[in-house]
Amino acid sequence: MNEIIEQLQELSETVPVPLELPTFEQLVEVEEQILIGLPNALKEFLLYGSDVIYGTIEPVTAADPSSHTYLPEVTCYAWSIGMPREQIAICQKGDSFYCIDEEGIVRFWKNGRFKEEGWESLWDWAEDVWLNQ
């Protein structure tokens, strides 16, 4: 985990208005909004790596409710178009989503179904997908 966050932070682009990392209290608010506990890996990512801006992939964030990447908004939209309720969106690509379940398994949901491939953890997904875009 730490190694991947360090890699992402080294690659992160400098922007005029950088993203902020959430507080633990903001994560609790996110959980209350979506009525699902966040998997530990997602909490760690949000707390320590969600300020990274790298490439074209924009993972969810939890610090700014007005952001287009705000986790509750992205997840609720995904649910509204059919993504299963036990999934939490971690990244939106149009009307497709990378999502994570409470056990920490990441899958890609598109056109009403999951793709065959999946990742055992958010960190495997970050390494295979986000770092290799």
Backbone as CSV, one residue per row, in Angstrom:
resi,resn,N_x,N_y,N_z,CA_x,CA_y,CA_z,C_x,C_y,C_z
1,MET,0.809,-1.187,0.000,0.000,0.000,0.000,0.857,1.258,0.000
2,ASN,1.764,1.362,0.973,2.598,2.566,1.070,3.411,2.798,-0.181
3,GLU,3.922,1.716,-0.760,4.729,1.824,-1.976,3.908,2.378,-3.138
4,ILE,2.680,1.918,-3.281,1.828,2.393,-4.373,1.431,3.850,-4.146
5,ILE,1.094,4.208,-2.915,0.768,5.612,-2.623,1.974,6.496,-2.915
6,GLU,3.168,6.058,-2.532,4.374,6.842,-2.814,4.581,7.002,-4.316
7,GLN,4.394,5.930,-5.093,4.518,6.014,-6.549,3.527,7.019,-7.115
8,LEU,2.276,6.924,-6.675,1.248,7.836,-7.171,1.561,9.278,-6.802
9,GLN,2.033,9.509,-5.587,2.359,10.872,-5.168,3.525,11.434,-5.973
10,GLU,4.493,10.591,-6.322,5.610,11.050,-7.157,5.134,11.432,-8.549
11,LEU,4.130,10.708,-9.066,3.611,10.956,-10.408,2.546,12.046,-10.447
12,SER,2.028,12.424,-9.290,0.922,13.370,-9.215,1.280,14.698,-9.879
13,GLU,0.326,15.192,-10.647,0.509,16.461,-11.343,0.308,17.621,-10.377
14,THR,1.041,18.691,-10.609,0.844,19.913,-9.835,-0.250,20.711,-10.520
15,VAL,-1.242,21.095,-9.737,-2.378,21.846,-10.286,-2.608,23.101,-9.449
16,PRO,-3.247,24.117,-10.035,-3.468,25.369,-9.304,-4.279,25.190,-8.012
17,VAL,-5.283,24.311,-8.050,-6.104,24.061,-6.868,-6.005,22.563,-6.559
18,PRO,-5.091,22.189,-5.667,-4.900,20.764,-5.380,-6.075,20.158,-4.608
19,LEU,-6.214,18.854,-4.739,-7.232,18.136,-3.983,-6.810,18.058,-2.519
20,GLU,-7.792,17.978,-1.649,-7.503,17.855,-0.220,-7.773,16.432,0.233
21,LEU,-7.031,15.998,1.256,-7.287,14.704,1.877,-8.392,14.882,2.912
22,PRO,-9.268,13.891,3.052,-10.345,14.018,4.038,-9.853,13.725,5.450
23,THR,-10.647,14.128,6.403,-10.407,13.760,7.797,-11.141,12.440,8.048
24,PHE,-10.821,11.814,9.167,-11.523,10.597,9.536,-13.014,10.887,9.715
25,GLU,-13.343,12.049,10.257,-14.742,12.431,10.456,-15.479,12.534,9.116
26,GLN,-14.802,13.030,8.097,-15.431,13.112,6.777,-15.701,11.717,6.215
27,LEU,-14.839,10.754,6.515,-15.089,9.377,6.068,-16.317,8.807,6.767
28,VAL,-16.471,9.111,8.035,-17.661,8.665,8.771,-18.915,9.262,8.127
29,GLU,-18.859,10.527,7.741,-19.987,11.170,7.071,-20.307,10.479,5.749
30,VAL,-19.280,10.113,5.001,-19.474,9.404,3.736,-20.176,8.071,3.995
31,GLU,-19.713,7.329,4.989,-20.347,6.049,5.318,-21.810,6.243,5.713
32,GLU,-22.088,7.293,6.463,-23.468,7.575,6.866,-24.334,7.932,5.658
33,GLN,-23.755,8.608,4.686,-24.522,9.004,3.500,-24.871,7.810,2.629
34,ILE,-23.938,6.860,2.481,-24.207,5.726,1.590,-24.722,4.499,2.351
35,LEU,-24.716,4.563,3.688,-25.222,3.487,4.539,-24.467,2.165,4.350
36,ILE,-23.183,2.268,4.043,-22.310,1.099,3.905,-20.962,1.463,4.521
37,GLY,-20.378,0.512,5.239,-19.031,0.724,5.751,-18.016,0.645,4.626
38,LEU,-17.049,1.542,4.646,-15.997,1.531,3.623,-14.973,0.449,3.967
39,PRO,-14.534,-0.330,2.965,-13.471,-1.297,3.223,-12.198,-0.572,3.677
40,ASN,-11.378,-1.248,4.471,-10.171,-0.620,5.016,-9.257,-0.051,3.941
41,ALA,-9.062,-0.768,2.857,-8.171,-0.282,1.795,-8.699,1.018,1.195
42,LEU,-10.013,1.122,1.044,-10.592,2.353,0.499,-10.409,3.500,1.493
43,LYS,-10.602,3.231,2.780,-10.356,4.262,3.793,-8.912,4.745,3.734
44,GLU,-7.976,3.793,3.660,-6.552,4.163,3.591,-6.269,5.001,2.358
45,PHE,-6.824,4.591,1.217,-6.620,5.365,-0.002,-7.169,6.776,0.156
46,LEU,-8.403,6.891,0.650,-9.014,8.210,0.786,-8.221,9.098,1.737
47,LEU,-7.752,8.530,2.845,-7.018,9.312,3.841,-5.616,9.728,3.395
48,TYR,-4.958,8.889,2.589,-3.546,9.133,2.274,-3.217,9.325,0.790
49,GLY,-4.135,8.978,-0.111,-3.797,9.062,-1.525,-4.828,9.709,-2.421
50,SER,-5.938,10.155,-1.857,-6.991,10.692,-2.725,-6.724,12.125,-3.193
51,ASP,-5.562,12.654,-2.860,-5.183,13.980,-3.363,-4.325,13.881,-4.623
52,VAL,-4.107,12.667,-5.103,-3.272,12.444,-6.287,-4.049,12.742,-7.562
53,ILE,-3.422,13.480,-8.453,-3.967,13.728,-9.786,-2.958,13.153,-10.767
54,TYR,-3.369,12.056,-11.420,-2.453,11.378,-12.333,-3.227,10.777,-13.492
55,GLY,-2.844,11.148,-14.696,-3.446,10.586,-15.901,-4.909,10.948,-16.052
56,THR,-5.633,10.062,-16.727,-7.041,10.330,-17.035,-8.003,9.666,-16.058
57,ILE,-7.500,8.833,-15.183,-8.352,8.169,-14.204,-8.530,9.081,-12.997
58,GLU,-9.793,9.269,-12.598,-10.105,10.131,-11.464,-10.847,9.325,-10.392
59,PRO,-10.107,8.724,-9.459,-10.775,7.984,-8.383,-11.618,8.907,-7.508
60,VAL,-12.506,8.298,-6.752,-13.389,9.056,-5.876,-12.602,9.783,-4.790
61,THR,-13.229,10.822,-4.262,-12.655,11.621,-3.180,-13.704,11.749,-2.077
62,ALA,-13.272,12.257,-0.914,-14.209,12.368,0.200,-14.118,13.694,0.949
63,ALA,-13.270,14.606,0.519,-13.081,15.855,1.259,-14.013,16.983,0.820
64,ASP,-14.411,16.999,-0.441,-15.180,18.122,-0.978,-16.509,17.636,-1.566
65,PRO,-17.616,17.850,-0.853,-18.920,17.397,-1.351,-19.338,18.015,-2.689
66,SER,-18.713,19.109,-3.098,-19.085,19.728,-4.377,-18.258,19.189,-5.549
67,SER,-17.325,18.298,-5.281,-16.476,17.743,-6.342,-17.234,16.702,-7.170
68,HIS,-16.929,16.650,-8.462,-17.551,15.646,-9.333,-17.062,14.231,-9.013
69,THR,-16.048,14.109,-8.165,-15.533,12.795,-7.772,-15.941,12.425,-6.343
70,TYR,-16.855,13.165,-5.734,-17.263,12.915,-4.354,-17.918,11.535,-4.255
71,LEU,-17.361,10.673,-3.446,-17.762,9.272,-3.371,-19.269,9.049,-3.239
72,PRO,-19.968,9.701,-2.305,-21.408,9.453,-2.219,-22.174,9.802,-3.501
73,GLU,-21.803,10.886,-4.157,-22.486,11.280,-5.389,-22.219,10.289,-6.522
74,VAL,-20.953,9.893,-6.680,-20.586,8.953,-7.739,-21.261,7.601,-7.497
75,THR,-21.218,7.135,-6.250,-21.812,5.843,-5.922,-23.327,5.862,-6.084
76,CYS,-23.973,6.926,-5.626,-25.434,7.016,-5.769,-25.850,7.055,-7.235
77,TYR,-25.080,7.745,-8.064,-25.388,7.746,-9.499,-25.249,6.332,-10.056
78,ALA,-24.167,5.643,-9.693,-23.966,4.273,-10.174,-25.128,3.376,-9.750
79,TRP,-25.567,3.509,-8.509,-26.721,2.722,-8.046,-27.968,3.063,-8.854
80,SER,-28.132,4.344,-9.184,-29.342,4.767,-9.901,-29.425,4.184,-11.306
81,ILE,-28.285,3.801,-11.869,-28.314,3.206,-13.213,-28.110,1.693,-13.166
82,GLY,-28.199,1.120,-11.968,-28.235,-0.333,-11.869,-27.082,-1.046,-11.218
83,MET,-26.009,-0.344,-10.856,-24.917,-1.036,-10.181,-25.450,-1.610,-8.869
84,PRO,-25.087,-2.844,-8.523,-25.601,-3.450,-7.290,-25.304,-2.614,-6.050
85,ARG,-26.268,-2.573,-5.147,-26.227,-1.723,-3.966,-25.093,-2.073,-3.007
86,GLU,-24.583,-3.301,-3.047,-23.498,-3.678,-2.139,-22.121,-3.242,-2.661
87,GLN,-22.097,-2.618,-3.816,-20.850,-2.116,-4.399,-20.698,-0.626,-4.106
88,ILE,-19.450,-0.178,-3.971,-19.121,1.231,-3.770,-18.247,1.656,-4.948
89,ALA,-18.643,2.693,-5.631,-17.859,3.171,-6.775,-16.514,3.724,-6.291
90,ILE,-15.447,3.363,-7.009,-14.143,3.956,-6.705,-13.638,4.814,-7.862
91,CYS,-14.245,4.640,-9.041,-13.834,5.429,-10.203,-14.902,5.319,-11.280
92,GLN,-15.279,6.453,-11.841,-16.281,6.488,-12.900,-15.619,6.694,-14.249
93,LYS,-16.085,5.933,-15.253,-15.665,6.112,-16.647,-16.936,6.150,-17.473
94,GLY,-17.483,7.353,-17.671,-18.765,7.478,-18.361,-19.852,6.861,-17.499
95,ASP,-20.573,5.883,-18.059,-21.585,5.167,-17.287,-21.078,3.796,-16.844
96,SER,-19.773,3.641,-16.759,-19.138,2.422,-16.263,-18.363,2.787,-14.998
97,PHE,-18.162,1.792,-14.148,-17.538,2.070,-12.853,-16.605,0.950,-12.420
98,TYR,-15.469,1.350,-11.857,-14.687,0.431,-11.056,-15.321,0.529,-9.678
99,CYS,-15.579,-0.609,-9.055,-16.245,-0.581,-7.760,-15.631,-1.615,-6.821
100,ILE,-15.897,-1.425,-5.545,-15.320,-2.268,-4.514,-16.442,-2.743,-3.593
101,ASP,-16.342,-3.988,-3.131,-17.338,-4.474,-2.173,-16.772,-4.380,-0.765
102,GLU,-17.564,-4.740,0.219,-17.128,-4.592,1.607,-15.937,-5.477,1.952
103,GLU,-15.712,-6.541,1.171,-14.551,-7.405,1.395,-13.295,-6.856,0.730
104,GLY,-13.429,-5.802,-0.078,-12.273,-5.175,-0.704,-11.966,-5.647,-2.111
105,ILE,-12.836,-6.478,-2.705,-12.639,-6.957,-4.075,-13.078,-5.857,-5.044
106,VAL,-12.240,-5.550,-6.033,-12.540,-4.512,-7.023,-12.945,-5.179,-8.337
107,ARG,-14.016,-4.650,-8.937,-14.501,-5.163,-10.218,-14.878,-3.996,-11.116
108,PHE,-15.032,-4.282,-12.407,-15.448,-3.269,-13.370,-16.878,-3.572,-13.787
109,TRP,-17.768,-2.601,-13.600,-19.183,-2.749,-13.929,-19.503,-1.894,-15.144
110,LYS,-20.064,-2.532,-16.178,-20.372,-1.826,-17.422,-21.602,-2.457,-18.062
111,ASN,-22.481,-1.614,-18.569,-23.680,-2.076,-19.274,-24.486,-3.100,-18.476
112,GLY,-24.601,-2.868,-17.174,-25.445,-3.722,-16.361,-24.827,-5.017,-15.876
113,ARG,-23.537,-5.218,-16.136,-22.906,-6.446,-15.628,-21.427,-6.228,-15.352
114,PHE,-20.888,-7.164,-14.600,-19.471,-7.114,-14.262,-18.641,-7.786,-15.336
115,LYS,-17.471,-7.219,-15.598,-16.506,-7.871,-16.481,-15.904,-9.050,-15.731
116,GLU,-15.384,-10.003,-16.453,-14.820,-11.209,-15.836,-13.665,-10.897,-14.887
117,GLU,-12.758,-10.039,-15.345,-11.585,-9.777,-14.514,-11.936,-8.954,-13.282
118,GLY,-11.140,-9.138,-12.256,-11.301,-8.381,-11.029,-9.951,-8.274,-10.350
119,TRP,-9.905,-7.568,-9.253,-8.665,-7.375,-8.511,-8.928,-7.715,-7.050
120,GLU,-7.983,-8.373,-6.432,-8.131,-8.803,-5.042,-8.165,-7.640,-4.058
121,SER,-7.623,-6.494,-4.474,-7.605,-5.338,-3.584,-7.577,-4.048,-4.387
122,LEU,-7.863,-2.958,-3.708,-7.776,-1.652,-4.329,-6.346,-1.367,-4.785
123,TRP,-5.376,-1.872,-4.025,-3.968,-1.631,-4.355,-3.569,-2.380,-5.616
124,ASP,-4.099,-3.603,-5.823,-3.852,-4.340,-7.068,-4.452,-3.568,-8.237
125,TRP,-5.668,-3.038,-8.049,-6.309,-2.248,-9.090,-5.481,-1.003,-9.406
126,ALA,-5.036,-0.296,-8.365,-4.249,0.926,-8.577,-2.986,0.621,-9.361
127,GLU,-2.338,-0.486,-9.032,-1.100,-0.854,-9.718,-1.363,-1.288,-11.162
128,ASP,-2.381,-2.113,-11.378,-2.670,-2.638,-12.720,-3.356,-1.651,-13.639
129,VAL,-4.242,-0.823,-13.094,-5.049,0.056,-13.933,-4.575,1.507,-13.866
130,TRP,-4.557,2.088,-12.686,-4.250,3.517,-12.569,-2.796,3.823,-12.932
131,LEU,-1.861,3.050,-12.422,-0.454,3.323,-12.714,-0.063,2.942,-14.140
132,ASN,-0.845,2.088,-14.788,-0.492,1.605,-16.126,-1.420,2.131,-17.200
133,GLN,-1.969,3.312,-17.009,-2.870,3.869,-18.026,-2.105,4.502,-19.163
